[in-house]
Amino acid sequence: MNVNTDVRSHEQGVVIKKTKGHYFVESGGRQVMCEISPRLRKVLVYPTADPHSLRPVVQSVREIEAVDPVAVGDQVRFIDEHDGRGLILEVLPRRSRLSRLAAGPRPLEQVMVANLDQVAAVMAAAQPEPKWNLLDRYLVSAESLGLQALIVIAKLDLLGDSRELLAEVTNYRRLGYPVLLTSAVDGIGLERLRSLLQGRISVLVGKSGVGKSSLLNALQPGLGLKVNAVSQATSKGRHTTTHLEMFPLDFGGWIVDTPGMREFGPWALDGEDLALYFPEMRPLVGTCKFGLDCRHAHEPGCAVVKAVEAGSISERRYESYLKLREA
Ligand code: GDP
Ligand code: ZN
């Protein structure tokens, strides 16, 4: 029997929530609680060298079996049993994936969210003070995954001396990142944030306390509370990945936010590729005296170091690069 022609007649939906062994699929405004067919696990076990994987590792069938083949955000074909339950038969090709290392002795990639469009990195203007190196870490992660990134500065009403913030904002804008200045208290910047989230699957990243839930609540009453409830439930150790969820925005689009996401860092980054994920360094890669072997640290004739000295790359961003390089 040909699996592909067999499933054409079935319904298509998006996985919006995952709890242990159950996948909630939304299709035409309905939610169906699905299991996955044993056959699906086998089908997905074989393609090991995935071109989207940052560090493709050849793994045995047994090892890959430990990782869930279906992620939140996946478009799936499923059989609807019409009693609120169903069976997922096929996962459609992913346009992006946010992964992390699955727990265990062997490094296994675990896809947390599929088909993400963008990463919204949230920093407070004050209380807590912005951590620009951490922001760069998020941006590098987004770049390495081929995702759009946008920078959201929250709590603008608490900003005192604005010089440092404005210098950073100007630089990030020059690099091509949208930067939104917002305040959940004043309502500043919310319209623009809404328009950038509309129609997309976005993940919010940023440390606890920077104002993510307040922003979400200001956009849509109750949304921040819902997201927080999940975040708290998922921050308890081993249950971290058994419950993931994305939330619909009334104006169109989806928000994902979990502690697992927040801590996402460039775990799969190849040291050699790092400069490619800094837009201001990318055009210089390969132009140093040592060509592609240059690590842009102490090498003579380094084009990146020259650009830092000339002021066209900010020293602060270059420090982030060096820190990430050590990590
Ligand atoms: P989260 O942990 O990132 O979700 O942060 P919260 O949204 O819970 O906010 C953390 C704290 O900052 C709370 O005490 C909020 O009341 C406060 N806060 C959030 N947004 C704003 C804002 O725009 N202005 C001010 N002044 N305080 C804010
Ligand atoms: Zn160099």
CSV table of C-alpha atoms and ligand atoms in Angstrom, one decimal, residues 284 287-289 291 294-297 299-305, ligand 2:
chain,number,residue,atom,x,y,z
A,284,LEU,CA,34.2,39.9,5.5
A,287,THR,CA,38.7,38.1,3.1
A,288,CYS,CA,41.2,37.8,6.0
A,289,LYS,CA,44.9,37.0,5.4
A,291,GLY,CA,41.1,33.2,4.5
A,294,CYS,CA,40.9,33.0,10.4
A,295,ARG,CA,39.1,32.9,13.7
A,296,HIS,CA,39.1,36.8,13.8
A,297,ALA,CA,40.8,36.9,17.2
A,299,GLU,CA,45.4,36.5,13.6
A,300,PRO,CA,47.4,39.1,11.6
A,301,GLY,CA,45.7,40.6,8.6
A,302,CYS,CA,42.2,40.0,10.0
A,303,ALA,CA,39.5,41.9,8.1
A,304,VAL,CA,37.1,41.8,11.0
A,305,VAL,CA,39.6,43.2,13.5
B,2,ZN,ZN,39.7,37.4,10.4
